[in-house]
């Protein structure tokens, strides 16, 4: 793994009135790293991610994404990243080809680039025969694999994945993670949130948020040793649920 910093976060804080959703978090992520960003619902991880991708302004603190300040250069942050969420990534009422063309345009690609990348993408996914099918007709697993590929269309330095495998079957989850490994090996940084603690084991490093703060950050191996447990699920329970 390259030790070039691609994300730097210093005392990042988000307050809503008197409520502190994200409380002075600091961490770094490196080029080509698969970084797991974990926490129970309400822990603050979604709020933190929104600040990192440039759609929510921090109350205080700093965050630099691919060298750009999220406070002062949110537009350049958005251009430097790919983003995929479980809830919304593609338009169901557009075909595969139309979705790729639409997002390619948003990412600033030329018509020639979109044409070339569409051809390459559908071939890699084995979707040549389905290119004119509505995305809404695809099984969830295929939607998610397609969404991930589309998030990479403009060759971003970082891809943010917000619960990308929620609701898909175990085989598709494994295939999805194989795609993640391929991209990370190319030098793309993967920043991923997940509810599946077995997926935390696949990350190079993992942070665990509890009530707005980062309570732990290390490799899965080191975290399991530190808390003297056999799995990341047990680490999570000790930290987030106070289970002894």
Short mmCIF file of C-alpha atoms in Angstrom, two decimals:
data_model
loop_
_atom_site.label_atom_id
_atom_site.label_comp_id
_atom_site.label_asym_id
_atom_site.label_seq_id
_atom_site.Cartn_x
_atom_site.Cartn_y
_atom_site.Cartn_z
CA UNK A 1 0.00 0.00 0.00
CA UNK A 2 1.29 3.45 -0.98
CA UNK A 3 1.73 5.80 2.00
CA UNK A 4 0.65 8.85 0.01
CA UNK A 5 -2.12 10.61 1.97
CA UNK A 6 -5.30 11.01 -0.06
CA UNK A 7 -7.68 11.98 2.78
CA UNK A 8 -6.66 14.10 5.78
CA UNK A 9 -9.19 14.90 8.49
CA UNK A 10 -8.38 17.15 11.46
CA UNK A 11 -10.81 17.75 14.33
CA UNK A 12 -13.79 17.61 11.97
CA UNK A 13 -17.00 18.59 13.78
CA UNK A 14 -20.65 18.92 12.80
CA UNK A 15 -23.24 20.42 15.11
CA UNK A 16 -26.99 20.76 14.66
CA UNK A 17 -27.98 23.37 17.23
CA UNK A 18 -26.84 22.03 20.59
CA UNK A 19 -26.44 18.46 19.25
CA UNK A 20 -22.95 17.37 18.15
CA UNK A 21 -23.33 14.68 15.47
CA UNK A 22 -19.61 14.45 14.68
CA UNK A 23 -17.25 15.35 17.50
CA UNK A 24 -13.74 16.44 16.50
CA UNK A 25 -12.68 13.37 14.50
CA UNK A 26 -9.18 13.05 13.01
CA UNK A 27 -7.73 10.40 10.70
CA UNK A 28 -5.81 9.84 7.47
CA UNK A 29 -6.45 7.53 4.52
CA UNK A 30 -3.79 6.51 2.02
CA UNK A 31 -3.72 6.01 -1.74
CA UNK A 32 -4.96 2.55 -2.73
CA UNK A 33 -6.23 1.77 0.77
CA UNK A 34 -9.53 0.06 1.53
CA UNK A 35 -10.72 2.03 4.54
CA UNK A 36 -13.72 0.79 6.50
CA UNK A 37 -15.81 3.47 8.22
CA UNK A 38 -18.03 1.70 10.73
CA UNK A 39 -20.55 2.64 13.37
CA UNK A 40 -24.03 1.82 14.58
CA UNK A 41 -27.01 3.80 13.25
CA UNK A 42 -26.83 7.28 14.75
CA UNK A 43 -23.09 7.09 15.44
CA UNK A 44 -22.39 9.95 13.02
CA UNK A 45 -20.73 8.11 10.12
CA UNK A 46 -23.24 9.25 7.47
CA UNK A 47 -22.97 12.87 8.64
CA UNK A 48 -19.17 12.59 8.52
CA UNK A 49 -19.26 11.11 5.02
CA UNK A 50 -21.51 13.93 3.78
CA UNK A 51 -18.87 16.43 4.90
CA UNK A 52 -16.10 14.45 3.22
CA UNK A 53 -17.88 14.32 -0.16
CA UNK A 54 -18.58 18.05 -0.13
CA UNK A 55 -22.35 18.13 0.35
CA UNK A 56 -22.41 19.28 3.99
CA UNK A 57 -20.25 22.05 5.49
CA UNK A 58 -18.34 21.27 8.68
CA UNK A 59 -19.07 23.37 11.76
CA UNK A 60 -15.36 23.34 12.53
CA UNK A 61 -12.18 21.41 11.77
CA UNK A 62 -10.59 20.55 8.44
CA UNK A 63 -10.81 17.86 5.79
CA UNK A 64 -8.77 17.55 2.61
CA UNK A 65 -9.89 15.13 -0.10
CA UNK A 66 -7.36 14.49 -2.90
CA UNK A 67 -5.70 17.74 -1.86
CA UNK A 68 -8.88 19.85 -1.91
CA UNK A 69 -10.39 21.56 1.14
CA UNK A 70 -14.01 20.42 1.63
CA UNK A 71 -14.90 23.83 3.08
CA UNK A 72 -13.53 26.04 0.32
CA UNK A 73 -13.33 23.75 -2.70
CA UNK A 74 -16.32 21.41 -2.52
CA UNK A 75 -16.77 21.38 -6.31
CA UNK A 76 -13.24 20.09 -6.93
CA UNK A 77 -13.79 17.49 -4.19
CA UNK A 78 -16.90 16.26 -6.03
CA UNK A 79 -14.97 16.01 -9.31
CA UNK A 80 -12.16 14.02 -7.69
CA UNK A 81 -14.35 11.33 -6.18
CA UNK A 82 -16.82 8.64 -7.12
CA UNK A 83 -19.84 8.01 -4.92
CA UNK A 84 -22.24 5.13 -4.60
CA UNK A 85 -25.00 4.59 -2.07
CA UNK A 86 -27.23 1.63 -1.36
CA UNK A 87 -30.39 3.76 -1.57
CA UNK A 88 -29.77 5.66 -4.79
CA UNK A 89 -27.15 5.24 -7.46
CA UNK A 90 -28.92 4.64 -10.78
CA UNK A 91 -32.18 5.68 -12.45
CA UNK A 92 -34.49 2.66 -12.69
CA UNK A 93 -36.51 4.17 -15.56
CA UNK A 94 -33.43 4.63 -17.79
CA UNK A 95 -31.63 1.84 -19.65
CA UNK A 96 -28.13 0.71 -18.72
CA UNK A 97 -26.74 2.66 -21.69
CA UNK A 98 -28.74 5.79 -20.80
CA UNK A 99 -27.55 5.68 -17.18
CA UNK A 100 -23.91 5.37 -18.23
CA UNK A 101 -24.32 8.24 -20.72
CA UNK A 102 -26.08 10.42 -18.15
CA UNK A 103 -23.50 9.94 -15.40
CA UNK A 104 -20.63 10.19 -17.87
CA UNK A 105 -21.98 13.64 -18.81
CA UNK A 106 -22.24 14.68 -15.15
CA UNK A 107 -18.62 13.59 -14.65
CA UNK A 108 -17.56 15.80 -17.57
CA UNK A 109 -16.59 13.08 -20.03
CA UNK A 110 -16.71 13.74 -23.78
CA UNK A 111 -19.09 11.83 -26.07
CA UNK A 112 -16.18 9.79 -27.43
CA UNK A 113 -14.99 8.94 -23.91
CA UNK A 114 -18.52 7.93 -22.88
CA UNK A 115 -18.87 5.70 -25.95
CA UNK A 116 -15.52 3.99 -25.31
CA UNK A 117 -16.12 3.57 -21.59
CA UNK A 118 -19.66 2.25 -22.12
CA UNK A 119 -18.36 -0.44 -24.46
CA UNK A 120 -15.59 -1.42 -22.01
CA UNK A 121 -17.85 -1.36 -18.95
CA UNK A 122 -20.65 -3.54 -20.34
CA UNK A 123 -18.10 -6.01 -21.71
CA UNK A 124 -16.34 -6.33 -18.33
CA UNK A 125 -19.68 -6.90 -16.58
CA UNK A 126 -21.00 -9.22 -19.29
CA UNK A 127 -24.00 -6.96 -19.90
CA UNK A 128 -23.67 -6.47 -23.68
CA UNK A 129 -26.99 -8.25 -24.30
CA UNK A 130 -28.75 -6.17 -21.63
CA UNK A 131 -27.45 -2.71 -22.55
CA UNK A 132 -30.90 -1.48 -23.67
CA UNK A 133 -32.75 -2.95 -20.68
CA UNK A 134 -34.14 -0.69 -17.96
CA UNK A 135 -31.94 -0.66 -14.87
CA UNK A 136 -35.10 -1.25 -12.83
CA UNK A 137 -35.41 -4.71 -14.39
CA UNK A 138 -31.99 -5.83 -13.13
CA UNK A 139 -31.52 -7.90 -9.96
CA UNK A 140 -30.20 -5.83 -7.02
CA UNK A 141 -26.77 -7.45 -7.18
CA UNK A 142 -26.32 -6.46 -10.82
CA UNK A 143 -27.53 -2.94 -10.06
CA UNK A 144 -24.90 -2.57 -7.37
CA UNK A 145 -22.08 -3.90 -9.57
CA UNK A 146 -23.17 -1.57 -12.36
CA UNK A 147 -23.41 1.37 -9.94
CA UNK A 148 -19.88 0.73 -8.69
CA UNK A 149 -18.54 0.62 -12.26
CA UNK A 150 -20.36 3.85 -13.15
CA UNK A 151 -18.90 5.56 -10.04
CA UNK A 152 -15.47 4.77 -11.53
CA UNK A 153 -16.25 6.08 -15.04
CA UNK A 154 -14.21 9.27 -14.65
CA UNK A 155 -11.30 7.42 -12.98
CA UNK A 156 -11.60 9.17 -9.60
CA UNK A 157 -8.82 8.99 -7.02
CA UNK A 158 -11.29 7.99 -4.29
CA UNK A 159 -14.59 6.12 -4.32
CA UNK A 160 -16.98 6.54 -1.40
CA UNK A 161 -19.26 3.54 -0.96
CA UNK A 162 -22.15 3.99 1.47
CA UNK A 163 -23.45 0.54 2.49
CA UNK A 164 -22.95 -0.77 -1.06
CA UNK A 165 -23.87 -4.39 -0.40
CA UNK A 166 -26.98 -3.91 1.74
CA UNK A 167 -29.63 -6.47 0.85
CA UNK A 168 -27.62 -8.46 -1.71
CA UNK A 169 -26.92 -12.19 -1.43
CA UNK A 170 -23.59 -13.52 -0.05
CA UNK A 171 -22.25 -14.64 -3.46
CA UNK A 172 -22.88 -11.20 -4.99
CA UNK A 173 -21.30 -9.56 -1.94
CA UNK A 174 -18.16 -11.63 -2.48
CA UNK A 175 -18.09 -10.72 -6.20
CA UNK A 176 -18.55 -7.05 -5.29
CA UNK A 177 -15.58 -7.18 -2.94
CA UNK A 178 -13.49 -8.81 -5.66
CA UNK A 179 -14.25 -5.71 -7.79
CA UNK A 180 -13.20 -3.50 -4.88
CA UNK A 181 -9.85 -5.33 -4.59
CA UNK A 182 -9.18 -4.93 -8.31
CA UNK A 183 -9.71 -1.16 -8.09
CA UNK A 184 -7.65 -0.78 -4.91
CA UNK A 185 -4.79 -2.66 -6.58
CA UNK A 186 -4.91 -0.07 -9.38
CA UNK A 187 -4.33 2.65 -6.76
CA UNK A 188 -7.92 3.81 -6.24
CA UNK A 189 -8.74 4.56 -2.62
CA UNK A 190 -11.91 2.87 -1.37
CA UNK A 191 -13.78 4.49 1.54
CA UNK A 192 -16.58 2.16 2.56
CA UNK A 193 -19.30 2.06 5.20
CA UNK A 194 -20.93 -1.28 5.93
CA UNK A 195 -23.25 -2.94 8.43
CA UNK A 196 -21.68 -6.33 7.72
CA UNK A 197 -18.91 -6.92 10.20
CA UNK A 198 -17.46 -9.77 8.14
CA UNK A 199 -16.79 -7.16 5.43
CA UNK A 200 -14.75 -5.14 7.92
CA UNK A 201 -12.27 -8.03 7.82
CA UNK A 202 -11.63 -7.28 4.13
CA UNK A 203 -10.48 -3.69 4.82
CA UNK A 204 -6.85 -2.62 5.22
CA UNK A 205 -7.85 -0.49 8.20
CA UNK A 206 -11.09 0.15 10.03
CA UNK A 207 -12.39 3.04 12.13
CA UNK A 208 -15.32 2.56 14.49
CA UNK A 209 -17.46 5.55 15.44
CA UNK A 210 -19.43 5.67 18.68
CA UNK A 211 -21.66 8.64 19.52
CA UNK A 212 -19.90 11.02 17.13
CA UNK A 213 -16.32 10.09 18.01
CA UNK A 214 -13.84 7.60 16.57
CA UNK A 215 -13.32 5.05 19.34
CA UNK A 216 -10.92 2.77 17.46
CA UNK A 217 -8.83 2.87 14.28
CA UNK A 218 -6.42 0.15 13.18
CA UNK A 219 -6.08 -2.96 11.04
CA UNK A 220 -8.69 -5.67 11.70
CA UNK A 221 -5.90 -7.95 12.96
CA UNK A 222 -4.61 -5.38 15.46
CA UNK A 223 -8.11 -4.49 16.68
CA UNK A 224 -8.96 -8.15 17.32
CA UNK A 225 -5.69 -8.57 19.24
CA UNK A 226 -6.20 -5.37 21.23
CA UNK A 227 -9.69 -6.37 22.38
CA UNK A 228 -8.77 -10.06 22.66
CA UNK A 229 -11.63 -11.27 20.45
CA UNK A 230 -11.96 -13.58 17.44
CA UNK A 231 -13.90 -11.38 15.01
CA UNK A 232 -14.57 -7.77 14.01
CA UNK A 233 -18.17 -8.30 15.07
CA UNK A 234 -16.91 -8.89 18.62
CA UNK A 235 -14.74 -5.74 18.43
CA UNK A 236 -17.79 -3.77 17.29
CA UNK A 237 -19.96 -5.15 20.09
CA UNK A 238 -17.36 -4.25 22.71
CA UNK A 239 -17.07 -0.69 21.47
CA UNK A 240 -20.48 0.23 20.12
CA UNK A 241 -22.70 -1.84 22.38
CA UNK A 242 -20.50 -1.96 25.49
CA UNK A 243 -20.73 -5.74 25.51
CA UNK A 244 -18.16 -7.37 27.76
#
